[in-house]
Amino acid sequence: MELTKKNLVFMGAPGAGKGTFSGLLLEQVKLAHISTGDMLRAEKASGSELGKKLAAIMDAGQLVSDELVGEIVESRLSKSDCDTGFILDGYPRTIAQAEMLNKILTKIGKKLDAVVFFDVPDEVVLERLTARMSCSKCGAIFNKLFMKPAKPGICDHCGGELIQRSDDSLETAQGRLKVFHESTQPLIDFYRESGLLMPITELDKAKIFQIMLDGLK
Ligand code: ADP
Ligand code: ZN
């Protein structure tokens, strides 16, 4: 395994742990964190016309259009803080997005170094998603089952109120998982064929975290 891979994609089912893993890594390594989910939620929260359209799609657990996320990602990747490396968290999610990403990267003179795939069984992911709470102020993620906040309903970091994301209800979570298997799973082969795929399971997560950290520092 190559150790100094700086331009990364994190891929995996919703709730597979991409966000948590990125957070831990970014505490120690300087990489730009590009979460399309976070950027889309920010737009949704702004209450703009676009935000209202996004709300309908995201609350139903569906994917936002490839064109729209492509535009968001292109302008974000063009910023100078991406020059030292980046984590694309939750993008690409379809073959069309992966092809668009290749075009964007060629255009701005960059290339991907690795695609980290978080391989987690559906049952585990569903249990986690429905127990997931996030801070309404700082976005920190907690879990009612195994990463409990010190005080129920209150963020350990900033004291903000913890809420369940509107797309984390059981029904929507199941729908998002289905979307993952239908639209995103094919990307695993796409990136395996290009030699970029780096799979991580729950068992080797801690070990790989350390290897990545050592390589990236
Ligand atoms: P998770 O990783 O838990 O599924 P995200 O925060 O990454 O959640 O995404 C939340 C929602 O934002 C998705 O369900 C989808 O509606 C939208 N979204 C995020 N990234 C993409 C993307 N690359 N393509 C299309 N829609 C996206
Ligand atoms: Zn907080």
CSV table of C-alpha atoms and ligand atoms in Angstrom, one decimal:
chain,number,residue,atom,x,y,z
A,1,MET,CA,0.0,0.0,0.0
A,2,GLU,CA,1.3,3.4,-1.0
A,3,LEU,CA,1.5,5.6,2.1
A,4,THR,CA,1.6,9.1,0.9
A,5,LYS,CA,-1.7,9.5,-0.8
A,6,LYS,CA,-3.0,13.0,-0.6
A,7,ASN,CA,-5.8,13.3,-3.0
A,8,LEU,CA,-8.4,10.9,-1.6
A,9,VAL,CA,-12.0,9.8,-2.2
A,10,PHE,CA,-13.9,8.3,0.8
A,11,MET,CA,-16.6,6.0,-0.3
A,12,GLY,CA,-19.1,3.9,1.5
A,13,ALA,CA,-22.7,3.5,2.5
A,14,PRO,CA,-24.4,6.2,4.5
A,15,GLY,CA,-23.3,5.6,8.1
A,16,ALA,CA,-20.2,3.6,7.1
A,17,GLY,CA,-18.0,6.0,9.1
A,18,LYS,CA,-16.6,8.2,6.4
A,19,GLY,CA,-17.3,11.4,8.3
A,20,THR,CA,-16.0,10.1,11.6
A,21,PHE,CA,-12.8,8.8,10.0
A,22,SER,CA,-12.2,12.0,8.1
A,23,GLY,CA,-12.7,14.0,11.3
A,24,LEU,CA,-10.1,12.0,13.2
A,25,LEU,CA,-7.6,12.2,10.3
A,26,LEU,CA,-8.1,15.9,9.9
A,27,GLU,CA,-7.3,16.6,13.5
A,28,GLN,CA,-3.8,15.6,12.7
A,29,VAL,CA,-3.2,16.1,8.9
A,30,LYS,CA,-3.8,19.2,6.9
A,31,LEU,CA,-6.1,18.2,4.0
A,32,ALA,CA,-9.2,20.0,2.7
A,33,HIS,CA,-12.3,18.2,3.7
A,34,ILE,CA,-14.9,18.3,0.9
A,35,SER,CA,-18.2,16.8,2.0
A,36,THR,CA,-20.9,17.2,-0.6
A,37,GLY,CA,-23.5,16.2,2.0
A,38,ASP,CA,-22.4,19.1,4.3
A,39,MET,CA,-22.3,21.6,1.4
A,40,LEU,CA,-25.7,20.6,0.2
A,41,ARG,CA,-27.1,20.7,3.8
A,42,ALA,CA,-25.7,24.3,4.2
A,43,GLU,CA,-27.5,25.3,1.0
A,44,LYS,CA,-30.7,23.7,2.2
A,45,ALA,CA,-30.4,25.5,5.6
A,46,SER,CA,-29.9,28.8,3.8
A,47,GLY,CA,-33.6,28.7,2.8
A,48,SER,CA,-32.7,29.7,-0.8
A,49,GLU,CA,-34.9,28.6,-3.7
A,50,LEU,CA,-32.2,26.0,-4.6
A,51,GLY,CA,-32.2,25.0,-0.9
A,52,LYS,CA,-35.9,24.3,-1.0
A,53,LYS,CA,-35.5,22.0,-4.0
A,54,LEU,CA,-32.6,20.2,-2.3
A,55,ALA,CA,-34.7,19.7,0.8
A,56,ALA,CA,-37.3,17.7,-1.1
A,57,ILE,CA,-34.7,15.4,-2.7
A,58,MET,CA,-32.4,15.0,0.4
A,59,ASP,CA,-35.2,14.3,2.9
A,60,ALA,CA,-36.5,11.6,0.6
A,61,GLY,CA,-33.0,10.0,0.6
A,62,GLN,CA,-32.5,10.5,-3.1
A,63,LEU,CA,-29.4,11.7,-4.9
A,64,VAL,CA,-29.1,15.3,-6.0
A,65,SER,CA,-28.4,15.7,-9.8
A,66,ASP,CA,-24.9,14.9,-11.1
A,67,GLU,CA,-24.7,18.3,-12.8
A,68,LEU,CA,-25.4,20.2,-9.6
A,69,VAL,CA,-23.0,18.3,-7.4
A,70,GLY,CA,-20.4,18.4,-10.2
A,71,GLU,CA,-20.5,22.2,-10.2
A,72,ILE,CA,-20.2,22.5,-6.5
A,73,VAL,CA,-17.3,20.1,-6.4
A,74,GLU,CA,-15.5,21.8,-9.3
A,75,SER,CA,-15.6,25.2,-7.6
A,76,ARG,CA,-14.6,23.8,-4.3
A,77,LEU,CA,-11.6,21.8,-5.7
A,78,SER,CA,-10.3,24.9,-7.4
A,79,LYS,CA,-9.7,26.6,-4.1
A,80,SER,CA,-6.1,26.9,-3.0
A,81,ASP,CA,-6.5,24.9,0.2
A,82,CYS,CA,-6.9,21.8,-1.9
A,83,ASP,CA,-3.3,22.1,-3.2
A,84,THR,CA,-1.9,20.2,-0.3
A,85,GLY,CA,-4.4,17.4,-0.7
A,86,PHE,CA,-8.1,16.7,-0.1
A,87,ILE,CA,-10.7,14.2,1.1
A,88,LEU,CA,-13.7,14.0,-1.1
A,89,ASP,CA,-16.3,12.7,1.3
A,90,GLY,CA,-19.4,11.3,-0.3
A,91,TYR,CA,-18.5,12.2,-3.9
A,92,PRO,CA,-18.6,10.7,-6.4
A,93,ARG,CA,-21.7,8.5,-5.9
A,94,THR,CA,-22.5,7.5,-9.5
A,95,ILE,CA,-20.4,6.4,-12.4
A,96,ALA,CA,-21.4,9.6,-14.2
A,97,GLN,CA,-20.0,11.6,-11.2
A,98,ALA,CA,-16.8,9.6,-11.3
A,99,GLU,CA,-16.4,10.4,-15.0
A,100,MET,CA,-17.1,14.0,-14.4
A,101,LEU,CA,-14.6,14.0,-11.5
A,102,ASN,CA,-11.9,12.7,-13.8
A,103,LYS,CA,-12.7,15.6,-16.2
A,104,ILE,CA,-12.6,18.2,-13.5
A,105,LEU,CA,-9.3,16.9,-12.1
A,106,THR,CA,-7.7,16.8,-15.6
A,107,LYS,CA,-8.9,20.4,-16.1
A,108,ILE,CA,-7.3,21.7,-12.9
A,109,GLY,CA,-4.2,19.5,-13.2
A,110,LYS,CA,-4.7,17.1,-10.4
A,111,LYS,CA,-5.2,13.4,-10.1
A,112,LEU,CA,-6.6,11.0,-7.5
A,113,ASP,CA,-4.2,9.0,-5.4
A,114,ALA,CA,-6.6,6.6,-3.7
A,115,VAL,CA,-10.3,5.7,-3.2
A,116,VAL,CA,-10.9,4.5,0.3
A,117,PHE,CA,-13.9,2.2,0.5
A,118,PHE,CA,-15.5,1.7,3.9
A,119,ASP,CA,-16.9,-1.8,3.7
A,120,VAL,CA,-19.6,-2.2,6.4
A,121,PRO,CA,-22.5,-4.6,6.5
A,122,ASP,CA,-26.0,-3.2,5.9
A,123,GLU,CA,-27.3,-4.2,9.4
A,124,VAL,CA,-24.5,-2.3,11.1
A,125,VAL,CA,-25.1,0.7,9.0
A,126,LEU,CA,-28.8,0.8,9.6
A,127,GLU,CA,-28.4,0.5,13.4
A,128,ARG,CA,-25.9,3.3,13.3
A,129,LEU,CA,-27.9,5.6,11.1
A,130,THR,CA,-31.0,5.4,13.1
A,131,ALA,CA,-29.1,6.0,16.4
A,132,ARG,CA,-27.2,8.9,14.9
A,133,MET,CA,-27.5,12.4,16.5
A,134,SER,CA,-25.7,15.5,15.2
A,135,CYS,CA,-25.1,18.9,16.8
A,136,SER,CA,-27.3,21.6,15.4
A,137,LYS,CA,-24.5,24.1,16.0
A,138,CYS,CA,-21.2,22.6,15.1
A,139,GLY,CA,-22.2,19.4,13.3
A,140,ALA,CA,-20.3,17.0,15.6
A,141,ILE,CA,-21.7,13.4,15.3
A,142,PHE,CA,-22.8,11.3,18.3
A,143,ASN,CA,-24.6,8.0,18.6
A,144,LYS,CA,-27.2,7.0,21.1
A,145,LEU,CA,-25.7,3.5,21.3
A,146,PHE,CA,-22.0,3.7,21.4
A,147,MET,CA,-20.8,7.3,21.2
A,148,LYS,CA,-23.1,8.9,23.7
A,149,PRO,CA,-22.7,12.5,24.6
A,150,ALA,CA,-21.8,13.1,28.3
A,151,LYS,CA,-25.2,14.8,28.8
A,152,PRO,CA,-28.2,13.4,26.7
A,153,GLY,CA,-29.2,15.7,23.9
A,154,ILE,CA,-26.3,18.2,24.4
A,155,CYS,CA,-23.1,18.5,22.4
A,156,ASP,CA,-19.8,17.8,24.3
A,157,HIS,CA,-17.9,20.3,22.2
A,158,CYS,CA,-20.0,23.3,22.0
A,159,GLY,CA,-23.1,22.7,24.2
A,160,GLY,CA,-25.4,22.9,21.2
A,161,GLU,CA,-28.6,20.9,20.9
A,162,LEU,CA,-28.3,17.4,19.4
A,163,ILE,CA,-30.9,16.5,16.7
A,164,GLN,CA,-31.6,13.6,14.5
A,165,ARG,CA,-31.0,14.3,10.8
A,166,SER,CA,-34.3,14.3,8.9
A,167,ASP,CA,-32.9,11.7,6.5
A,168,ASP,CA,-31.9,9.3,9.4
A,169,SER,CA,-35.3,7.9,10.1
A,170,LEU,CA,-35.5,4.1,9.6
A,171,GLU,CA,-37.6,4.3,6.4
A,172,THR,CA,-35.3,7.0,4.8
A,173,ALA,CA,-32.2,5.2,6.0
A,174,GLN,CA,-33.3,2.0,4.2
A,175,GLY,CA,-34.0,4.0,1.1
A,176,ARG,CA,-30.6,5.6,1.2
A,177,LEU,CA,-29.0,2.2,1.6
A,178,LYS,CA,-30.9,1.0,-1.5
A,179,VAL,CA,-29.7,4.0,-3.4
A,180,PHE,CA,-26.2,3.2,-2.3
A,181,HIS,CA,-26.3,-0.3,-3.6
A,182,GLU,CA,-27.9,0.7,-6.9
A,183,SER,CA,-25.9,3.8,-7.8
A,184,THR,CA,-22.7,3.8,-5.8
A,185,GLN,CA,-21.8,0.1,-5.5
A,186,PRO,CA,-20.9,0.0,-9.3
A,187,LEU,CA,-18.1,2.6,-8.5
A,188,ILE,CA,-16.3,0.0,-6.5
A,189,ASP,CA,-15.5,-2.0,-9.6
A,190,PHE,CA,-14.8,1.2,-11.6
A,191,TYR,CA,-12.1,2.2,-9.1
A,192,ARG,CA,-10.8,-1.3,-8.6
A,193,GLU,CA,-10.1,-1.6,-12.3
A,194,SER,CA,-8.2,1.7,-12.2
A,195,GLY,CA,-6.1,0.3,-9.3
A,196,LEU,CA,-7.1,3.1,-6.9
A,197,LEU,CA,-9.4,1.1,-4.5
A,198,MET,CA,-8.3,0.7,-0.9
A,199,PRO,CA,-11.0,-1.2,1.0
A,200,ILE,CA,-11.3,-0.9,4.8
A,201,THR,CA,-13.4,-3.1,7.0
A,202,GLU,CA,-14.4,-2.6,10.7
A,203,LEU,CA,-11.6,-5.0,11.6
A,204,ASP,CA,-8.7,-3.2,10.0
A,205,LYS,CA,-10.0,0.3,10.5
A,206,ALA,CA,-7.7,1.2,13.4
A,207,LYS,CA,-4.7,-0.2,11.7
A,208,ILE,CA,-5.3,1.5,8.4
A,209,PHE,CA,-6.0,4.8,10.2
A,210,GLN,CA,-2.5,4.6,11.7
A,211,ILE,CA,-0.9,3.7,8.4
A,212,MET,CA,-2.6,6.6,6.7
A,213,LEU,CA,-1.7,9.0,9.4
A,214,ASP,CA,1.9,8.0,9.3
A,215,GLY,CA,2.0,8.3,5.5
A,216,LEU,CA,0.2,11.6,5.3
A,217,LYS,CA,1.9,13.5,8.1
B,1,ADP,P1,-24.4,10.0,4.1
B,1,ADP,O1,-22.9,9.9,3.8
B,1,ADP,O2,-24.7,9.8,5.5
B,1,ADP,O3,-25.3,9.4,3.1
B,1,ADP,P2,-24.2,12.7,3.2
B,1,ADP,O4,-24.1,13.8,4.2
B,1,ADP,O5,-23.0,12.4,2.5
B,1,ADP,O6,-24.8,11.5,4.0
B,1,ADP,O7,-25.4,13.1,2.1
B,1,ADP,C1,-26.7,13.5,2.5
B,1,ADP,C2,-27.5,13.6,1.2
B,1,ADP,O8,-27.0,14.6,0.4
B,1,ADP,C3,-27.6,12.4,0.4
B,1,ADP,O9,-28.6,11.5,0.8
B,1,ADP,C4,-28.0,13.0,-1.0
B,1,ADP,O10,-29.3,13.4,-1.1
B,1,ADP,C5,-27.1,14.3,-1.0
B,1,ADP,N1,-25.8,14.1,-1.6
B,1,ADP,C6,-24.6,14.1,-0.9
B,1,ADP,N2,-23.6,13.9,-1.7
B,1,ADP,C7,-24.1,13.6,-3.0
B,1,ADP,C8,-23.6,13.3,-4.2
B,1,ADP,N3,-22.3,13.1,-4.4
B,1,ADP,N4,-24.5,13.1,-5.3
B,1,ADP,C9,-25.8,13.3,-5.1
B,1,ADP,N5,-26.3,13.6,-3.9
B,1,ADP,C10,-25.5,13.8,-2.9
B,2,ZN,ZN,-21.6,21.1,18.9
